[in-house]
Amino acid sequence: MLFVLIAPVSSTVSAFSLHPSALCNTQARIERGLARLIVLAPLTRNRSYGHVPQPHAAVYYSQRTTKGGLLIAEATGISDTAQGIVLAPLTRNRSYNNVPQPHAAVYYSQRATKGGLLIAEATGVSDTAQGYPHTPGIWTKEHVEAWKPIVDAVHQKGGVFFLQMWHVGRVSTYDFQPNGQAPVSSTDKGVTPSLEGVEWSPPRRLRKDEVPGIVNDFRLAARNAIEAGFDGVEIHGANGYLIEQFLKDQVNDRTDEYGGSLENRCRFALEIVEALANEIGSHRVGIRLSPYSDFMEAIDSDPDALGLYMANALNKFNIQYLHMIEPRVVGARVLQGPEDEIPHRLLPMRKAFKNTFIAAGGYNRSKGNRAIADDYADLIAFGRLFLANPDLPRRYELDAPLNKYNRSTFYISDPVVGYTDYPFLEEA
Ligand SMILES: Cc1cc2nc3c(=O)[nH]c(=O)nc-3n(C[C@H](O)[C@H](O)[C@H](O)COP(=O)(O)O)c2cc1C
C-alpha cells in the first residue's frame, strides 16, 4: 500500500494529490483480483471554493466509502501531511564491506512516518556495480538478510520503503572491481581523473551481448529487495551512473542499437524498467532521472527532449513513479538561485507522465508547498534537509526551525556522528 493517508474530509482541500491516473494502478490491481487493496487515491477535484471544503465533498467521499475501505483525501501541501514529503536517496557510506548495518535501522526509522515514503540510498546490484567505499549491496543472501531488520524498523513506524538500485558504471576504480578489472560502461571514455578527488579508472565498453546480463542483475537485485521486505525499488537513472552513461549523448558513443538515436540511448533504461515490472510488478517500480545534470561529466545536448522522451516511454510500463531532479542540482550540490525560484522546467515531463511524479532538488518548505499547490509535482523529495532533520515532516507541519546539515559528516563511516545524532525537535 503506497502513500496512504486517512485524512478527514474536512481538511482544507487544495492541490496536492497523486496524479489522477494513479487510479490506473488501482485498476490494474483490481484486475489482478486484489480487490481488498482498493484505495481511493487522493485526487484533486478543484471544488473547494476559496480553499474551503464544500458539502458536496461529503457526498462524493461517502459515495466511495465501504466498510474497512481506505479513502485518501486530497491534501493541502507538504506542511500538512508526511505523505507529501519523501526522503531522497542519500549515500551515507556506512555499510561496511557493502553489508547494511544495524545503525541504518536507527537512521531510517528515525525518518519514518505513517504512510511517508523513504527511498533508501543507492545500493549495488552486482559486484561490478560499486564505486565508493562502504555503500550497500543487494546481490547476495547476506545483503538481503542484513536489510531485513532495517526494513522492518521502517515498517513498524508505518513507513513506505523503496530501495534505490544502482550500477555506477565508469564512476569507479579498479579497486572496487572484482579481480581489479576495468569498470564497465556504455563507452571506453573515462571520467576525467581527479574529478571530485578520485583517480577514476578507464572503463571498458560493454559488448552488446553483455547488456542483457546487466539488465538481469537489476532484475535479480529487485527480487532480492522484495525478499528483504522493501515495498518497491527505485532504478537509479540519474547523476552520471551507468544508466545515464547510456542515456546521454555526450557520453554514449555507441554505434549499435544502444547508441545514437534517443530511442537507442533510452533502450537500456527501458529494458531494465520492463524487466523489473515483470519481475516484481509495475506498482513496485519507480525511476529517478536527472537529464539536466552534468555530474560526473554525464551531459546531454538536449535534456528537455531526453526527459520528455523518457516520461512518455515510461507510461507504457505503468510504473508507480517518476522521480526527477531539478536542473538547479548537480549531484549533491545545488546551484544558487533566487530564494523562491521555481522555474517549472520539469512541467512537460510531469504532464506527460501519467502516474506519480516526484520532484527533488533544492526544495524547502515554501518551495515544496508552492510546487504542490501549482500541481507541479505530487510529492517532493528532500535530501540534505531530511538528512539533518529526522523529524522533518513534523517540523514542516509546525513550521519549526530546522537543524543545519554538516557537509563534513555526509560521507564519513561513523555509525552515529552526522548520521543518527541529529536532534529531534524536543531536543533541539
Ligand atoms: C550526502 C548525499 C548523498 C546522496 N546520495 C544520493 C544517492 O545515493 N542517490 C541519488 O540519486 N542521489 C543522491 N544524492 C542527491 C540527493 O538525493 C538530492 O538529489 C540532492 O541532495 C538535492 O536535493 P536537496 O536539495 O533536497 O538536498 C545525495 C546527496 C547528498 C547530499
Short mmCIF file of C-alpha atoms and ligand atoms in Angstrom, two decimals:
data_model
loop_
_atom_site.label_atom_id
_atom_site.label_comp_id
_atom_site.label_asym_id
_atom_site.label_seq_id
_atom_site.Cartn_x
_atom_site.Cartn_y
_atom_site.Cartn_z
CA MET A 1 0.00 0.00 0.00
CA LEU A 2 1.54 3.27 -1.06
CA PHE A 3 1.33 6.85 0.06
CA VAL A 4 -1.66 6.25 2.26
CA LEU A 5 -3.21 8.88 4.40
CA ILE A 6 -6.57 8.79 6.02
CA ALA A 7 -7.28 12.48 6.10
CA PRO A 8 -10.56 13.89 7.32
CA VAL A 9 -12.83 15.16 4.60
CA SER A 10 -12.96 18.40 6.49
CA SER A 11 -9.29 19.18 5.96
CA THR A 12 -8.59 22.13 3.73
CA VAL A 13 -8.62 20.85 0.21
CA SER A 14 -6.36 22.22 -2.43
CA ALA A 15 -3.92 20.92 -4.91
CA PHE A 16 -1.82 18.05 -3.55
CA SER A 17 -2.61 14.60 -4.77
CA LEU A 18 -1.30 11.59 -6.56
CA HIS A 19 -1.82 12.21 -10.22
CA PRO A 20 -5.40 11.29 -11.16
CA SER A 21 -4.19 8.50 -13.31
CA ALA A 22 -2.75 6.84 -10.23
CA LEU A 23 -6.15 5.21 -10.40
CA CYS A 24 -4.77 3.18 -13.28
CA ASN A 25 -2.60 1.33 -10.82
CA THR A 26 -5.57 0.61 -8.63
CA GLN A 27 -7.42 -0.61 -11.67
CA ALA A 28 -4.57 -2.93 -12.53
CA ARG A 29 -4.58 -4.38 -9.05
CA ILE A 30 -8.33 -4.88 -9.15
CA GLU A 31 -7.90 -6.74 -12.38
CA ARG A 32 -5.37 -8.94 -10.67
CA GLY A 33 -8.07 -9.90 -8.19
CA LEU A 34 -6.68 -7.89 -5.32
CA ALA A 35 -9.89 -6.02 -4.62
CA ARG A 36 -9.12 -5.78 -0.94
CA LEU A 37 -6.28 -3.43 -1.83
CA ILE A 38 -8.59 -0.88 -3.40
CA VAL A 39 -7.75 2.54 -2.09
CA LEU A 40 -9.24 5.79 -3.23
CA ALA A 41 -6.18 7.71 -4.33
CA PRO A 42 -6.06 11.35 -3.33
CA LEU A 43 -7.49 13.12 -6.34
CA THR A 44 -7.53 16.84 -6.75
CA ARG A 45 -11.07 17.83 -7.74
CA ASN A 46 -10.87 21.63 -7.57
CA ARG A 47 -14.26 22.03 -5.95
CA SER A 48 -13.23 23.63 -2.64
CA TYR A 49 -14.17 27.18 -3.40
CA GLY A 50 -11.81 29.71 -1.87
CA HIS A 51 -9.90 26.71 -0.44
CA VAL A 52 -12.88 25.83 1.78
CA PRO A 53 -14.14 22.24 1.55
CA GLN A 54 -17.79 22.12 0.50
CA PRO A 55 -20.80 19.96 1.46
CA HIS A 56 -20.69 18.23 -1.93
CA ALA A 57 -17.37 16.71 -0.83
CA ALA A 58 -19.25 14.83 1.88
CA VAL A 59 -21.49 13.30 -0.80
CA TYR A 60 -18.51 12.49 -3.01
CA TYR A 61 -16.41 10.82 -0.33
CA SER A 62 -19.30 8.98 1.35
CA GLN A 63 -20.34 7.57 -2.03
CA ARG A 64 -16.94 5.92 -2.18
CA THR A 65 -16.87 4.64 1.38
CA THR A 66 -17.00 0.93 2.15
CA LYS A 67 -16.57 -0.90 5.41
CA GLY A 68 -12.83 -1.00 6.06
CA GLY A 69 -12.04 0.66 2.76
CA LEU A 70 -9.38 3.31 2.71
CA LEU A 71 -10.07 6.74 1.31
CA ILE A 72 -7.23 9.16 0.82
CA ALA A 73 -8.48 12.71 0.79
CA GLU A 74 -6.83 15.42 -1.17
CA ALA A 75 -4.15 17.00 0.90
CA THR A 76 -3.02 20.54 1.08
CA GLY A 77 0.74 20.55 0.78
CA ILE A 78 3.90 19.24 2.31
CA SER A 79 3.40 21.01 5.60
CA ASP A 80 0.09 19.29 6.18
CA THR A 81 0.98 15.67 5.67
CA ALA A 82 4.01 13.49 5.94
CA GLN A 83 2.77 11.89 2.77
CA GLY A 84 3.88 14.80 0.63
CA ILE A 85 7.43 14.51 1.95
CA VAL A 86 9.82 11.91 0.59
CA LEU A 87 13.28 11.07 1.90
CA ALA A 88 15.53 11.42 -1.16
CA PRO A 89 18.09 8.64 -1.65
CA LEU A 90 21.26 9.59 0.22
CA THR A 91 24.53 7.66 0.07
CA ARG A 92 25.98 7.58 3.58
CA ASN A 93 28.94 5.17 3.26
CA ARG A 94 28.22 3.33 6.48
CA SER A 95 27.56 -0.17 5.08
CA TYR A 96 30.87 -1.79 5.88
CA ASN A 97 32.08 -4.07 3.08
CA ASN A 98 28.80 -3.44 1.28
CA VAL A 99 26.74 -5.00 4.09
CA PRO A 100 23.96 -2.81 5.55
CA GLN A 101 24.45 -2.36 9.30
CA PRO A 102 22.16 -2.18 12.34
CA HIS A 103 22.74 1.57 12.66
CA ALA A 104 20.89 2.01 9.36
CA ALA A 105 17.76 0.71 11.12
CA VAL A 106 18.05 3.55 13.61
CA TYR A 107 18.73 6.15 10.91
CA TYR A 108 15.86 5.17 8.61
CA SER A 109 13.30 4.54 11.34
CA GLN A 110 14.10 7.97 12.81
CA ARG A 111 12.86 9.39 9.50
CA ALA A 112 9.85 7.09 9.04
CA THR A 113 6.27 8.31 9.49
CA LYS A 114 2.96 6.62 8.82
CA GLY A 115 2.49 6.50 5.06
CA GLY A 116 5.61 8.57 4.32
CA LEU A 117 7.87 7.33 1.53
CA LEU A 118 11.56 6.78 2.26
CA ILE A 119 13.94 5.95 -0.56
CA ALA A 120 16.99 4.08 0.69
CA GLU A 121 20.44 5.05 -0.51
CA ALA A 122 21.90 3.87 -3.80
CA THR A 123 22.56 0.12 -3.48
CA GLY A 124 24.68 -2.02 -5.79
CA VAL A 125 23.03 -4.64 -7.99
CA SER A 126 26.19 -6.71 -8.52
CA ASP A 127 29.87 -6.92 -7.68
CA THR A 128 30.73 -4.74 -10.69
CA ALA A 129 28.24 -2.06 -9.63
CA GLN A 130 30.23 -0.38 -6.86
CA GLY A 131 32.45 2.69 -6.93
CA TYR A 132 32.52 4.19 -3.44
CA PRO A 133 33.55 2.86 -0.03
CA HIS A 134 31.02 1.20 2.22
CA THR A 135 27.97 1.57 0.00
CA PRO A 136 25.39 -1.18 0.44
CA GLY A 137 24.66 -4.08 -1.87
CA ILE A 138 21.62 -6.23 -2.61
CA TRP A 139 23.16 -9.00 -4.68
CA THR A 140 23.96 -11.60 -2.00
CA LYS A 141 21.95 -13.52 0.56
CA GLU A 142 23.96 -11.77 3.27
CA HIS A 143 22.85 -8.37 1.94
CA VAL A 144 19.21 -9.47 1.87
CA GLU A 145 19.37 -10.70 5.47
CA ALA A 146 21.12 -7.52 6.59
CA TRP A 147 18.44 -5.30 5.02
CA LYS A 148 15.55 -7.18 6.65
CA PRO A 149 15.75 -5.65 10.15
CA ILE A 150 16.22 -2.19 8.62
CA VAL A 151 13.10 -2.58 6.50
CA ASP A 152 11.20 -3.98 9.50
CA ALA A 153 12.13 -0.96 11.60
CA VAL A 154 10.70 1.39 8.96
CA HIS A 155 7.54 -0.69 8.55
CA GLN A 156 6.97 -0.76 12.29
CA LYS A 157 6.58 3.00 12.11
CA GLY A 158 4.19 2.71 9.16
CA GLY A 159 6.67 3.99 6.58
CA VAL A 160 6.75 3.01 2.91
CA PHE A 161 10.25 1.96 1.91
CA PHE A 162 11.72 1.78 -1.59
CA LEU A 163 15.31 0.76 -2.31
CA GLN A 164 17.31 2.75 -4.83
CA MET A 165 19.31 0.37 -7.01
CA TRP A 166 22.36 1.44 -8.98
CA HIS A 167 25.23 0.39 -11.12
CA VAL A 168 27.92 3.08 -11.11
CA GLY A 169 29.39 2.08 -14.48
CA ARG A 170 32.54 4.11 -15.18
CA VAL A 171 32.28 6.09 -11.91
CA SER A 172 34.54 3.52 -10.29
CA THR A 173 38.12 2.38 -9.97
CA TYR A 174 39.96 -0.92 -10.32
CA ASP A 175 39.96 -1.21 -6.50
CA PHE A 176 36.19 -1.62 -6.43
CA GLN A 177 36.02 -4.16 -9.24
CA PRO A 178 36.27 -7.95 -8.99
CA ASN A 179 39.84 -9.05 -9.77
CA GLY A 180 40.82 -5.43 -10.29
CA GLN A 181 39.21 -5.41 -13.73
CA ALA A 182 38.17 -2.27 -15.60
CA PRO A 183 34.78 -0.77 -14.69
CA VAL A 184 32.16 -1.24 -17.41
CA SER A 185 30.26 1.48 -19.23
CA SER A 186 28.46 2.35 -22.46
CA THR A 187 31.77 3.76 -23.63
CA ASP A 188 35.50 3.39 -23.16
CA LYS A 189 35.88 7.12 -22.43
CA GLY A 190 36.67 7.60 -18.76
CA VAL A 191 35.69 10.24 -16.25
CA THR A 192 38.47 12.84 -16.06
CA PRO A 193 40.95 11.57 -13.44
CA SER A 194 40.92 13.52 -10.17
CA LEU A 195 37.39 14.86 -10.78
CA GLU A 196 35.84 15.03 -7.28
CA GLY A 197 39.26 13.98 -5.97
CA VAL A 198 39.30 10.41 -7.33
CA GLU A 199 41.55 8.75 -9.92
CA TRP A 200 38.73 7.11 -11.88
CA SER A 201 39.92 4.10 -13.87
CA PRO A 202 39.37 3.95 -17.62
CA PRO A 203 36.24 1.89 -18.35
CA ARG A 204 35.69 -0.97 -20.74
CA ARG A 205 32.83 -0.59 -23.20
CA LEU A 206 30.17 -3.27 -22.63
CA ARG A 207 29.69 -5.54 -25.63
CA LYS A 208 26.14 -5.64 -26.92
CA ASP A 209 25.80 -9.27 -25.85
CA GLU A 210 26.76 -8.33 -22.28
CA VAL A 211 23.96 -5.79 -21.84
CA PRO A 212 21.22 -8.37 -21.09
CA GLY A 213 23.42 -9.66 -18.24
CA ILE A 214 23.37 -6.24 -16.55
CA VAL A 215 19.60 -5.98 -17.05
CA ASN A 216 19.37 -9.38 -15.40
CA ASP A 217 21.49 -8.17 -12.46
CA PHE A 218 18.92 -5.41 -11.88
CA ARG A 219 16.12 -7.98 -12.12
CA LEU A 220 17.67 -10.31 -9.56
CA ALA A 221 18.51 -7.40 -7.28
CA ALA A 222 14.89 -6.22 -7.41
CA ARG A 223 13.74 -9.69 -6.49
CA ASN A 224 16.17 -9.62 -3.56
CA ALA A 225 14.86 -6.22 -2.47
CA ILE A 226 11.33 -7.56 -2.31
CA GLU A 227 12.58 -10.59 -0.41
CA ALA A 228 14.23 -8.21 2.07
CA GLY A 229 10.78 -6.66 2.59
CA PHE A 230 11.05 -3.43 0.59
CA ASP A 231 7.78 -2.09 -0.82
CA GLY A 232 9.46 -1.41 -4.11
CA VAL A 233 12.60 -0.27 -5.88
CA GLU A 234 13.79 2.92 -7.50
CA ILE A 235 16.02 2.50 -10.55
CA HIS A 236 18.87 4.99 -10.31
CA GLY A 237 18.85 6.51 -13.75
CA ALA A 238 20.41 9.79 -12.58
CA ASN A 239 23.63 11.55 -11.57
CA GLY A 240 26.03 10.17 -14.16
CA TYR A 241 25.95 6.47 -13.28
CA LEU A 242 25.64 3.54 -15.68
CA ILE A 243 22.09 4.17 -16.88
CA GLU A 244 22.86 7.84 -17.56
CA GLN A 245 26.03 6.78 -19.34
CA PHE A 246 23.69 5.15 -21.85
CA LEU A 247 21.02 7.89 -21.83
CA LYS A 248 23.22 10.92 -22.53
CA ASP A 249 24.66 11.71 -25.92
CA GLN A 250 27.89 13.31 -24.66
CA VAL A 251 28.89 10.01 -23.03
CA ASN A 252 27.24 7.33 -25.12
CA ASP A 253 29.28 6.96 -28.31
CA ARG A 254 27.97 3.55 -29.32
CA THR A 255 27.06 2.65 -32.86
CA ASP A 256 24.91 -0.38 -32.04
CA GLU A 257 21.22 -0.38 -31.06
CA TYR A 258 22.09 1.04 -27.60
CA GLY A 259 23.62 4.23 -29.01
CA GLY A 260 22.90 7.05 -31.44
CA SER A 261 19.22 8.00 -31.55
CA LEU A 262 17.23 8.96 -28.48
CA GLU A 263 15.30 5.74 -28.81
CA ASN A 264 18.51 3.71 -28.86
CA ARG A 265 20.10 5.54 -25.91
CA CYS A 266 16.98 5.00 -23.79
CA ARG A 267 16.73 1.32 -24.69
CA PHE A 268 18.92 0.06 -21.82
CA ALA A 269 16.98 2.03 -19.17
CA LEU A 270 13.65 0.88 -20.56
CA GLU A 271 14.79 -2.74 -20.74
CA ILE A 272 15.56 -2.54 -17.02
CA VAL A 273 12.18 -0.96 -16.30
CA GLU A 274 10.41 -3.68 -18.25
CA ALA A 275 12.38 -6.48 -16.58
CA LEU A 276 11.59 -5.13 -13.12
CA ALA A 277 7.92 -4.50 -13.86
CA ASN A 278 7.64 -8.12 -14.99
CA GLU A 279 9.61 -9.43 -12.03
CA ILE A 280 8.08 -7.57 -9.09
CA GLY A 281 5.06 -5.72 -10.53
CA SER A 282 4.94 -2.26 -12.08
CA HIS A 283 3.42 -0.73 -8.94
CA ARG A 284 6.63 -1.59 -7.09
CA VAL A 285 8.90 0.20 -9.55
CA GLY A 286 9.99 3.84 -9.73
CA ILE A 287 12.84 5.53 -11.58
CA ARG A 288 14.99 8.58 -10.88
CA LEU A 289 16.27 10.74 -13.73
CA SER A 290 18.39 13.90 -13.96
CA PRO A 291 18.51 14.93 -17.63
CA TYR A 292 19.87 18.42 -16.84
CA SER A 293 22.73 17.40 -14.56
CA ASP A 294 26.33 17.32 -15.72
CA PHE A 295 27.52 15.42 -12.65
CA MET A 296 30.35 13.03 -13.43
CA GLU A 297 30.56 14.55 -16.89
CA ALA A 298 27.30 12.96 -17.98
CA ILE A 299 25.82 15.62 -20.24
CA ASP A 300 23.09 15.59 -22.83
CA SER A 301 22.85 18.16 -25.59
CA ASP A 302 19.03 18.24 -25.40
CA PRO A 303 17.89 17.42 -21.85
CA ASP A 304 14.33 18.66 -22.48
CA ALA A 305 13.91 16.11 -25.26
CA LEU A 306 15.57 13.34 -23.25
CA GLY A 307 13.38 13.91 -20.18
CA LEU A 308 10.21 14.11 -22.24
CA TYR A 309 11.04 11.03 -24.28
CA MET A 310 11.58 9.03 -21.09
CA ALA A 311 8.42 10.35 -19.41
CA ASN A 312 6.35 9.26 -22.40
CA ALA A 313 8.12 5.95 -22.87
CA LEU A 314 7.73 5.03 -19.20
CA ASN A 315 3.94 5.29 -19.47
CA LYS A 316 3.93 2.03 -21.38
CA PHE A 317 5.08 0.20 -18.25
CA ASN A 318 2.64 1.89 -15.83
CA ILE A 319 5.30 2.15 -13.11
CA GLN A 320 4.50 3.72 -9.76
CA TYR A 321 6.51 6.90 -10.06
CA LEU A 322 8.91 9.09 -11.97
CA HIS A 323 11.35 10.96 -9.73
CA MET A 324 13.00 13.90 -11.49
CA ILE A 325 15.85 16.07 -10.27
CA GLU A 326 15.57 19.81 -10.88
CA PRO A 327 18.04 21.47 -13.27
CA ARG A 328 19.40 23.52 -10.35
CA VAL A 329 21.02 20.38 -8.88
CA VAL A 330 24.37 18.88 -9.81
CA GLY A 331 24.84 15.63 -7.89
CA ALA A 332 24.77 16.62 -4.23
CA ARG A 333 25.23 20.35 -4.91
CA VAL A 334 22.52 22.89 -5.56
CA LEU A 335 23.34 25.89 -7.70
CA GLN A 336 22.37 29.20 -6.15
CA GLY A 337 19.29 30.92 -7.47
CA PRO A 338 16.70 33.38 -6.26
CA GLU A 339 15.29 32.09 -2.97
CA ASP A 340 11.87 31.06 -4.15
CA GLU A 341 12.60 30.48 -7.78
CA ILE A 342 10.63 27.60 -9.28
CA PRO A 343 11.39 27.52 -12.98
CA HIS A 344 8.93 24.68 -13.57
CA ARG A 345 11.32 23.27 -16.10
CA LEU A 346 10.08 19.75 -15.37
CA LEU A 347 6.47 20.60 -16.15
CA PRO A 348 6.32 18.98 -19.61
CA MET A 349 7.58 15.71 -18.10
CA ARG A 350 5.17 15.96 -15.19
CA LYS A 351 2.31 16.46 -17.66
CA ALA A 352 3.43 13.65 -19.92
CA PHE A 353 3.92 11.04 -17.20
CA LYS A 354 0.62 9.57 -16.11
CA ASN A 355 1.42 8.24 -12.64
CA THR A 356 3.00 9.75 -9.52
CA PHE A 357 5.56 12.49 -10.18
CA ILE A 358 8.22 13.28 -7.56
CA ALA A 359 10.36 16.41 -7.85
CA ALA A 360 13.63 16.84 -5.99
CA GLY A 361 16.46 19.26 -5.59
CA GLY A 362 16.85 22.47 -3.65
CA TYR A 363 13.40 22.34 -2.08
CA ASN A 364 12.48 23.84 1.25
CA ARG A 365 9.09 24.11 2.93
CA SER A 366 7.80 27.09 0.98
CA LYS A 367 9.12 25.93 -2.39
CA GLY A 368 7.68 22.47 -1.77
CA ASN A 369 4.29 23.84 -0.84
CA ARG A 370 4.29 26.05 -3.89
CA ALA A 371 5.20 23.18 -6.20
CA ILE A 372 2.38 21.07 -4.79
CA ALA A 373 -0.11 23.94 -4.88
CA ASP A 374 0.77 24.57 -8.53
CA ASP A 375 0.22 20.87 -9.27
CA TYR A 376 3.80 20.79 -10.49
CA ALA A 377 4.51 17.57 -8.58
CA ASP A 378 2.65 15.02 -6.48
CA LEU A 379 5.44 14.55 -3.95
CA ILE A 380 8.63 16.39 -3.06
CA ALA A 381 11.83 14.58 -2.10
CA PHE A 382 14.16 16.24 0.37
CA GLY A 383 17.82 15.29 0.65
CA ARG A 384 20.05 17.40 2.87
CA LEU A 385 17.25 18.85 4.98
CA PHE A 386 15.82 15.41 5.78
CA LEU A 387 19.33 14.12 6.44
CA ALA A 388 19.77 16.80 9.13
CA ASN A 389 16.19 16.76 10.46
CA PRO A 390 14.96 13.28 11.30
CA ASP A 391 11.55 14.76 12.13
CA LEU A 392 11.34 16.96 9.03
CA PRO A 393 7.61 16.27 8.42
CA ARG A 394 6.76 17.38 11.96
CA ARG A 395 8.92 20.47 11.69
CA TYR A 396 7.22 21.39 8.43
CA GLU A 397 3.82 20.83 10.00
CA LEU A 398 4.71 23.22 12.83
CA ASP A 399 6.80 25.50 10.65
CA ALA A 400 9.53 24.94 13.24
CA PRO A 401 13.19 25.89 12.77
CA LEU A 402 15.48 23.33 11.14
CA ASN A 403 18.82 21.82 12.14
CA LYS A 404 21.62 22.79 9.77
CA TYR A 405 23.31 19.97 7.91
CA ASN A 406 27.00 19.36 8.34
CA ARG A 407 28.53 18.52 4.97
CA SER A 408 31.77 17.25 6.53
CA THR A 409 29.95 14.24 8.04
CA PHE A 410 27.86 13.31 4.97
CA TYR A 411 30.16 10.53 3.80
CA ILE A 412 32.19 9.51 6.85
CA SER A 413 31.74 5.94 8.07
CA ASP A 414 30.91 6.74 11.70
CA PRO A 415 27.76 4.81 12.77
CA VAL A 416 26.47 7.74 14.84
CA VAL A 417 28.16 11.06 14.13
CA GLY A 418 26.35 13.02 11.43
CA TYR A 419 24.07 10.04 10.96
CA THR A 420 21.76 9.22 13.86
CA ASP A 421 22.72 12.10 16.17
CA TYR A 422 20.84 14.99 14.55
CA PRO A 423 18.42 16.14 17.27
CA PHE A 424 14.64 15.86 17.16
CA LEU A 425 12.58 18.96 17.83
CA GLU A 426 12.18 18.43 21.60
CA GLU A 427 15.94 18.01 21.99
CA ALA A 428 16.99 20.77 19.59
C1 LIG B 1 25.04 13.01 1.25
C2 LIG B 1 24.32 12.88 -0.07
C3 LIG B 1 24.22 11.65 -0.66
C4 LIG B 1 23.49 11.48 -1.84
N1 LIG B 1 23.33 10.22 -2.36
C5 LIG B 1 22.48 10.03 -3.40
C6 LIG B 1 22.14 8.72 -3.83
O1 LIG B 1 22.56 7.71 -3.25
N2 LIG B 1 21.31 8.59 -4.88
C7 LIG B 1 20.80 9.69 -5.54
O2 LIG B 1 20.04 9.51 -6.51
N3 LIG B 1 21.09 10.94 -5.15
C8 LIG B 1 21.89 11.14 -4.07
N4 LIG B 1 22.12 12.40 -3.61
C9 LIG B 1 21.37 13.53 -4.21
C10 LIG B 1 20.10 13.78 -3.39
O3 LIG B 1 19.21 12.69 -3.45
C11 LIG B 1 19.37 15.05 -3.87
O4 LIG B 1 19.00 14.90 -5.21
C12 LIG B 1 20.25 16.28 -3.69
O5 LIG B 1 20.79 16.33 -2.37
C13 LIG B 1 19.43 17.57 -3.91
O6 LIG B 1 18.31 17.58 -3.04
P1 LIG B 1 18.29 18.52 -1.71
O7 LIG B 1 18.46 19.93 -2.19
O8 LIG B 1 16.93 18.26 -1.12
O9 LIG B 1 19.41 18.08 -0.83
C14 LIG B 1 22.88 12.61 -2.46
C15 LIG B 1 23.03 13.87 -1.88
C16 LIG B 1 23.72 14.02 -0.68
C17 LIG B 1 23.81 15.38 -0.06
#
